[in-house]
Short mmCIF file of C-alpha atoms and ligand atoms in Angstrom, two decimals:
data_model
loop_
_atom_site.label_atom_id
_atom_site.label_comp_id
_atom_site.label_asym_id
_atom_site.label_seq_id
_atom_site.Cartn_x
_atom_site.Cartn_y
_atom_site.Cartn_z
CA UNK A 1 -14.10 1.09 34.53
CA UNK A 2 -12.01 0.30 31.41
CA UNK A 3 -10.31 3.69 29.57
CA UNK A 4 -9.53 4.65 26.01
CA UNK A 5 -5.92 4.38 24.88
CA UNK A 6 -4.78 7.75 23.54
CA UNK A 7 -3.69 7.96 20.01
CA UNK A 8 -0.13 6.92 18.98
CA UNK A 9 2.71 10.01 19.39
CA UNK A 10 3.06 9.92 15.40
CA UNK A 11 5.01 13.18 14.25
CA UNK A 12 3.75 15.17 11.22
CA UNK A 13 5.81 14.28 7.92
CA UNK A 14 8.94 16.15 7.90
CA UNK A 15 9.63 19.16 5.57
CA UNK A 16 10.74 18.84 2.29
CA UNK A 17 14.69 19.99 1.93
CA UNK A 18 13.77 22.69 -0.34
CA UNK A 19 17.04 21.44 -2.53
CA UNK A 20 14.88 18.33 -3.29
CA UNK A 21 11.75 19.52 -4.37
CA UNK A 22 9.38 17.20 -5.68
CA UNK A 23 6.71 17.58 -8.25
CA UNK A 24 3.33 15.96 -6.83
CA UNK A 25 2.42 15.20 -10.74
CA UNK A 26 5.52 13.19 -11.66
CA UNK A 27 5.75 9.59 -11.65
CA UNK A 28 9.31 8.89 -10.82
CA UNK A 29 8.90 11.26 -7.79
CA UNK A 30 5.54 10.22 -6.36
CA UNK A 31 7.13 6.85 -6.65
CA UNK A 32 10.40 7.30 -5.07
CA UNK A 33 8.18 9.59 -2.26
CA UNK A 34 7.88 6.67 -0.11
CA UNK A 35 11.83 6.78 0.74
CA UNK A 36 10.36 9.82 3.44
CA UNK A 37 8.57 9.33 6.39
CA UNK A 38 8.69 5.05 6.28
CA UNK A 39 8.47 4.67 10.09
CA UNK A 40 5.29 6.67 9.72
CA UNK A 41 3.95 4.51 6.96
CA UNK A 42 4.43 1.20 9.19
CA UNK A 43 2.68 3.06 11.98
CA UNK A 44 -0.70 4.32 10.20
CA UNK A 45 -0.66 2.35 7.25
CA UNK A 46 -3.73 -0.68 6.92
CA UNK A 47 -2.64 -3.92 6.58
CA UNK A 48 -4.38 -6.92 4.54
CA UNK A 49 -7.09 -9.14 5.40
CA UNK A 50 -5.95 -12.83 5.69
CA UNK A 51 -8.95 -13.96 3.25
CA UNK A 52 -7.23 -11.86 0.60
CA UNK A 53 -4.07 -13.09 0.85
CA UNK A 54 -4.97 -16.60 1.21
CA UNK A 55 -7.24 -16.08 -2.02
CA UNK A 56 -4.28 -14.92 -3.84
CA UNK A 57 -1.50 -17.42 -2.74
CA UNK A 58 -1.12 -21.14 -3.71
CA UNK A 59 -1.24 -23.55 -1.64
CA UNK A 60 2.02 -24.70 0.70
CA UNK A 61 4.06 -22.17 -1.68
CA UNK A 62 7.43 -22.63 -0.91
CA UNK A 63 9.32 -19.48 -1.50
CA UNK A 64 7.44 -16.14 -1.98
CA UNK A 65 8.52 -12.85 -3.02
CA UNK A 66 6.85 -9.64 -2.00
CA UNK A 67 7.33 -6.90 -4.64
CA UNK A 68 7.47 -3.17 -3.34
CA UNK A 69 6.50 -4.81 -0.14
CA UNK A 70 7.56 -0.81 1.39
CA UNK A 71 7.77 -1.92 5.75
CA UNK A 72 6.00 -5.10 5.02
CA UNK A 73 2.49 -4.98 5.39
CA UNK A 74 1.50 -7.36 3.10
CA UNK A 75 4.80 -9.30 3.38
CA UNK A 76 3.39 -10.08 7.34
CA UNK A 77 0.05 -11.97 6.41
CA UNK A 78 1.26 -13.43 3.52
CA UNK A 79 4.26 -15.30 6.18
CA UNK A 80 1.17 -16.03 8.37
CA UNK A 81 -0.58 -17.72 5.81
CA UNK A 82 1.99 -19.42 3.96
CA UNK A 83 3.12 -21.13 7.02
CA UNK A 84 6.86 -21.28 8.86
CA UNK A 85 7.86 -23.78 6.47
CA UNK A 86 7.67 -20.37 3.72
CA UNK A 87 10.86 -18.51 2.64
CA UNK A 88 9.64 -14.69 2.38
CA UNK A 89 11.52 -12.44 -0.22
CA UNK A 90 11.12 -8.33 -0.17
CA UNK A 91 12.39 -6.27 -3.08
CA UNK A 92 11.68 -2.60 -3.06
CA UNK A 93 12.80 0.46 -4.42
CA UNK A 94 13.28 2.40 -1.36
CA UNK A 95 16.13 1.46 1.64
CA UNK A 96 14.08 2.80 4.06
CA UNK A 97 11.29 0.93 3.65
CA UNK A 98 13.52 -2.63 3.62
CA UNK A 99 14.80 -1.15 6.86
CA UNK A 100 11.21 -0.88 8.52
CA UNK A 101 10.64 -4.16 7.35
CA UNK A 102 13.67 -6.10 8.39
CA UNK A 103 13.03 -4.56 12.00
CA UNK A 104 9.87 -5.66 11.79
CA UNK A 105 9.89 -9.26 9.97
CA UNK A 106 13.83 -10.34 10.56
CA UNK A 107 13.05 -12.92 8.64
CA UNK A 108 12.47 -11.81 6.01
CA UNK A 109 15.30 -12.11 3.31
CA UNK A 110 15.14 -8.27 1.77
CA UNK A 111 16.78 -7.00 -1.94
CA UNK A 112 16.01 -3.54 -2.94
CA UNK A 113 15.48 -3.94 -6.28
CA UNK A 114 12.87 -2.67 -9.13
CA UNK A 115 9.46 -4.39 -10.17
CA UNK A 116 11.36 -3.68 -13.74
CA UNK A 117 14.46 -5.45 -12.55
CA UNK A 118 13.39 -7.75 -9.99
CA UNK A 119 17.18 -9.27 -8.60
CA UNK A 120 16.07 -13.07 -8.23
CA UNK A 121 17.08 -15.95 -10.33
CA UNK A 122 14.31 -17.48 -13.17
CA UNK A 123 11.67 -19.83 -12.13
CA UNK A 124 12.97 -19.27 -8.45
CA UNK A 125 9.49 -18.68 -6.73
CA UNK A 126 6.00 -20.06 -6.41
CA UNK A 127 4.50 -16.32 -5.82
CA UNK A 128 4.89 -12.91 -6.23
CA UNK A 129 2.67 -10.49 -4.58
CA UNK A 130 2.29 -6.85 -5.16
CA UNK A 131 0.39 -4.30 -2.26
CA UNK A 132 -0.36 -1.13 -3.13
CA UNK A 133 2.35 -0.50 -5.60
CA UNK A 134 1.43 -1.96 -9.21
CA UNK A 135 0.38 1.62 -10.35
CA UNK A 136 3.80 2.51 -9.73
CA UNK A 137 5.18 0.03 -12.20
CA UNK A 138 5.86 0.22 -15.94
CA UNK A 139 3.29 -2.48 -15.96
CA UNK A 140 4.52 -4.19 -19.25
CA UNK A 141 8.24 -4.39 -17.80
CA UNK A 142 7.53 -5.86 -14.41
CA UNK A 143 5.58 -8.49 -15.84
CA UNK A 144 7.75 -9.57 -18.00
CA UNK A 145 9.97 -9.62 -15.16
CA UNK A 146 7.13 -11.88 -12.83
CA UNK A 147 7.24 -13.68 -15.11
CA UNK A 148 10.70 -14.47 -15.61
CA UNK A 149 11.07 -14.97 -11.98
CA UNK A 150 7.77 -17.44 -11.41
CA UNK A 151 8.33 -20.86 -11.92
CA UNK A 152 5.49 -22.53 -14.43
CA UNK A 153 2.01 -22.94 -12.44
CA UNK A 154 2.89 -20.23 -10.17
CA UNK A 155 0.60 -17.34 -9.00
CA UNK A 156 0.55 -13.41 -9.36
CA UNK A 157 -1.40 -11.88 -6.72
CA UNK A 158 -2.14 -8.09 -6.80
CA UNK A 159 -3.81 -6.19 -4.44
CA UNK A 160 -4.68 -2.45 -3.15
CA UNK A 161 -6.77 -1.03 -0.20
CA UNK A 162 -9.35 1.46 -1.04
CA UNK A 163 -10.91 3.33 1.58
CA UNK A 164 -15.24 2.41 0.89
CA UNK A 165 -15.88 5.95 -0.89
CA UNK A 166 -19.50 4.66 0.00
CA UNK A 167 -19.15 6.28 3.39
CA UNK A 168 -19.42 10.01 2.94
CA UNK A 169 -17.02 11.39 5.23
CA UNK A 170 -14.39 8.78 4.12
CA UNK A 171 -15.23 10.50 0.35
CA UNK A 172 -15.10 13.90 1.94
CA UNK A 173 -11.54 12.77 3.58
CA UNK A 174 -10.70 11.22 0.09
CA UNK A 175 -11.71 14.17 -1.55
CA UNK A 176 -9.14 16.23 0.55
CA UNK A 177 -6.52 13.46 0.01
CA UNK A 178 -6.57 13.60 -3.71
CA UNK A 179 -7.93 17.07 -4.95
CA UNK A 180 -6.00 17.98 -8.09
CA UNK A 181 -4.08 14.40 -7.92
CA UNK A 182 -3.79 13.43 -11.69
CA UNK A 183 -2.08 10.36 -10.80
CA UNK A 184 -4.41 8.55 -8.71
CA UNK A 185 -5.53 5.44 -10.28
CA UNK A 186 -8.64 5.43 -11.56
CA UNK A 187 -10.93 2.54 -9.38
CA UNK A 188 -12.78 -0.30 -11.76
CA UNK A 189 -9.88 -0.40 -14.37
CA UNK A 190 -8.59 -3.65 -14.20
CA UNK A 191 -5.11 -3.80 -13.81
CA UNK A 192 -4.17 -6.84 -14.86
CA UNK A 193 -5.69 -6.50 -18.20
CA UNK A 194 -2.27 -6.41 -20.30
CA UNK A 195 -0.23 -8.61 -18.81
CA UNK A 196 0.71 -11.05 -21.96
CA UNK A 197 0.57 -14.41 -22.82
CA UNK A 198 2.63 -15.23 -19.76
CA UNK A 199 -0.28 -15.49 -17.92
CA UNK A 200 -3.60 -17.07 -17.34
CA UNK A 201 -6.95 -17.33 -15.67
CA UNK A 202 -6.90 -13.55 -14.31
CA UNK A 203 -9.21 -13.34 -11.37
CA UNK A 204 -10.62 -10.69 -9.39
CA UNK A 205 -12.09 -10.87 -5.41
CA UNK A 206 -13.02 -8.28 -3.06
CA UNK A 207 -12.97 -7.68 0.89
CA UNK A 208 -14.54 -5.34 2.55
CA UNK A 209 -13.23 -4.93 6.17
CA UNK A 210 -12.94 -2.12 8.52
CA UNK A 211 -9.42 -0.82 10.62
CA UNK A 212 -9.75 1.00 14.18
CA UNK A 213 -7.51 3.77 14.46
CA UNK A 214 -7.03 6.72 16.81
CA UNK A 215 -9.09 10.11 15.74
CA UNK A 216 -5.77 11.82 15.33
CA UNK A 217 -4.28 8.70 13.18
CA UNK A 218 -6.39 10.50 9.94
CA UNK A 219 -3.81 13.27 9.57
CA UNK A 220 -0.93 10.97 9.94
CA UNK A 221 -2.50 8.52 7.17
CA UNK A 222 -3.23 11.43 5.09
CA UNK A 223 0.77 12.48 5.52
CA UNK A 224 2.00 9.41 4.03
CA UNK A 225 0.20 9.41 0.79
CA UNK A 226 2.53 10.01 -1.95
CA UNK A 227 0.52 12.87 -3.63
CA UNK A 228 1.09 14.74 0.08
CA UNK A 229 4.43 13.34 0.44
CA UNK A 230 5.37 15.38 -2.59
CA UNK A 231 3.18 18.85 -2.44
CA UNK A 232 5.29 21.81 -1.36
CA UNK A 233 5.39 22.30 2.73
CA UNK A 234 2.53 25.37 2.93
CA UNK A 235 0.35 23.43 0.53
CA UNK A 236 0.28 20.00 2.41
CA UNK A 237 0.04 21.93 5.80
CA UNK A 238 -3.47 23.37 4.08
CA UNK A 239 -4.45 19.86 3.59
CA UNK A 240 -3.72 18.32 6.65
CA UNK A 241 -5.56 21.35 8.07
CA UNK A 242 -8.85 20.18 6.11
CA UNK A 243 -8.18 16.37 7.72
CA UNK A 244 -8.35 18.20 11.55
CA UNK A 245 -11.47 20.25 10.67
CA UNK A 246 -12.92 17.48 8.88
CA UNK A 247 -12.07 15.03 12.02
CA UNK A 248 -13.44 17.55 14.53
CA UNK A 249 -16.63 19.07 13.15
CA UNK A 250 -17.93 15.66 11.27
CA UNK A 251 -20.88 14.03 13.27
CA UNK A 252 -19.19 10.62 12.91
CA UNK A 253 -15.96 11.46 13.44
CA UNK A 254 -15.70 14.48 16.37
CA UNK A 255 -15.02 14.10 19.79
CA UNK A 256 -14.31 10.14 19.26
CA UNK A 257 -11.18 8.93 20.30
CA UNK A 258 -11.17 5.61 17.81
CA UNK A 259 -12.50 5.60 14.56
CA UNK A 260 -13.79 2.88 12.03
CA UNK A 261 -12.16 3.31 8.89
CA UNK A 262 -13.88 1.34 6.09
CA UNK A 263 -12.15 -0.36 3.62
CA UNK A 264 -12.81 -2.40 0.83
CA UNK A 265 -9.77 -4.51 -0.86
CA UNK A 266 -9.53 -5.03 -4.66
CA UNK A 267 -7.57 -8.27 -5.02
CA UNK A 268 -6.36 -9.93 -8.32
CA UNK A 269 -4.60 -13.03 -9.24
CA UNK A 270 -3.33 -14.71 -12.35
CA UNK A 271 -1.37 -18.09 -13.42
CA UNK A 272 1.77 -18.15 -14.82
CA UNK A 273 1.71 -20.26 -17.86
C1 LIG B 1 2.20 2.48 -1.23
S1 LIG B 1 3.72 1.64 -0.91
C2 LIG B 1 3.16 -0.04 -0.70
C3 LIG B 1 4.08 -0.82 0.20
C4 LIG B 1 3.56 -2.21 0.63
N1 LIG B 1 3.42 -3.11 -0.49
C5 LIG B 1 2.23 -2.07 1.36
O1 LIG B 1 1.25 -2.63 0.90
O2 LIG B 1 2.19 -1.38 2.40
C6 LIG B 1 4.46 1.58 -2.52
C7 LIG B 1 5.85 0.95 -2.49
O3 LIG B 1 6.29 0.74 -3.83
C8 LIG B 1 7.68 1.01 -3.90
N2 LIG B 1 7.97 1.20 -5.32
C9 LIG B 1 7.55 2.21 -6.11
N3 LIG B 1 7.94 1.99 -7.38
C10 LIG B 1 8.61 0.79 -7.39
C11 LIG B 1 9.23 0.01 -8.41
N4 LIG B 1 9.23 0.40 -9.67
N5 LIG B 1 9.82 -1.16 -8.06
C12 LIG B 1 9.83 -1.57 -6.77
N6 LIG B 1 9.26 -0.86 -5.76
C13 LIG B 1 8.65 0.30 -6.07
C14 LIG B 1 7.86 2.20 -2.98
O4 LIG B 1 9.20 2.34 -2.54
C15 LIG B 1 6.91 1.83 -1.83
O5 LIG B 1 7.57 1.09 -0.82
#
């Protein structure tokens, strides 16, 4: 008889130092939120599916950068499928992040840096790729920035994954996620659409896949998204409240030890000129 693995031993996010107090409506702060908690994020977080990354890169690209690439989600497929002959690059904003990623991916050459400041030479890569994070840029800055840093012919690849809303729980546990969030990017905008004459032959593809994770893995996700990350203590303790009763009383989701989270992934690519 085969048994269940229990769930990871993943903490709750720690409290806020009351001296820092964030504002869960800001932009600088929700962006700079991810600095909390990054061990957390490389534990729950999904990663990418291959045929999105390989949809997005070139082919045989010989140096590629990975832009907010946080503990190196994306950063991980993309060295799969770029081959060992690759040179991965990671610039983020937040130290702790690199540092989950350089335990992780040692190979991994790592700057922190800014999408509007990105500290690489001109023409000196063949792709950048952006997970999960181009919301967070001053989108007109860090392209001009891409595209400083891509050489001609190079490719842009930009990518997020949304839960599949189409599942009702997963919009019921969305719903809890984001209530009141005024910074959550609105889906079907395309994101790419002012990027500038730098750039060509904008693309979109999508992926819909699904991640296992343990029943108690919900709350934990739901802790490391920035909007929680940055609600005062009592109020993100209420939420994470709503994840438990929501993951014990919902016919799909109670008394199951693993749990198929859907997700669909909204990928984009463009040429540099
Ligand atoms: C949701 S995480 C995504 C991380 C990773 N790409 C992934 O897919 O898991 C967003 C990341 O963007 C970083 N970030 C936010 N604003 C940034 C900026 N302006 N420049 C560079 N990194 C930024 C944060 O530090 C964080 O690591």
């Amino acid at each position: 008889m085969t048994s269940t693995p229990p769930p990871p031993a993943v903490p709750d996010p720690t409290p806020v130092d009351p001296a820092q107090v964030a504002d869960p409506q800001a932009h600088a702060d929700r962006a700079a939120s991810f600095e909390r908690d990054a061990d957390v994020y490389a534990q729950v977080r999904p990663s990418y599916p291959r045929e999105a990354v390989e949809w997005m890169l070139p082919a045989r690209p010989r140096r590629v950068l990975d832009l907010a690439a946080g503990t190196g989600k994306l950063t991980e497929v993309a060295a799969e499928v770029a081959g060992p002959g690759a040179e991965l690059v990671a610039v983020d904003l937040s130290p702790a992040m690199l540092q989950e990623l350089s335990a992780r991916l040692p190979g991994v050459t790592t700057h922190r840096g800014t999408a509007e400041d990105v500290p690489l030479a001109d023409a000196s890569v063949d792709a950048v790729l952006v997970g999960q994070a181009w919301h967070w840029f001053d989108a007109t800055a860090a392209a001009a920035e891409i595209a400083r840093v891509l050489r001609p012919g190079g490719a842009l690849g930009v990518a997020w994954n949304d839960r599949d809303a189409d599942v009702e729980w997963v919009a019921r546990f969305g719903e809890i996620l984001h209530r009141g969030d005024r910074l959550e990017p609105a889906a079907g905008n395309d994101p790419l659409a002012g990027l500038g004459a730098a750039f060509t032959a904008v693309e979109a593809h999508t992926v819909r896949w699904t991640d296992r994770v343990p029943a108690g893995a919900l709350r934990v996700l739901a802790g490391t998204r920035s909007y929680l990350l940055t609600l005062p203590d009592d109020e993100r303790a209420a939420r994470l409240a709503e994840v438990d009763a929501l993951v014990a009383t919902h016919p799909a989701l109670a008394r199951r030890t693993e749990i198929e989270l859907p997700y669909v992934t909204h990928a984009y690519r463009a040429t540099r000129r």
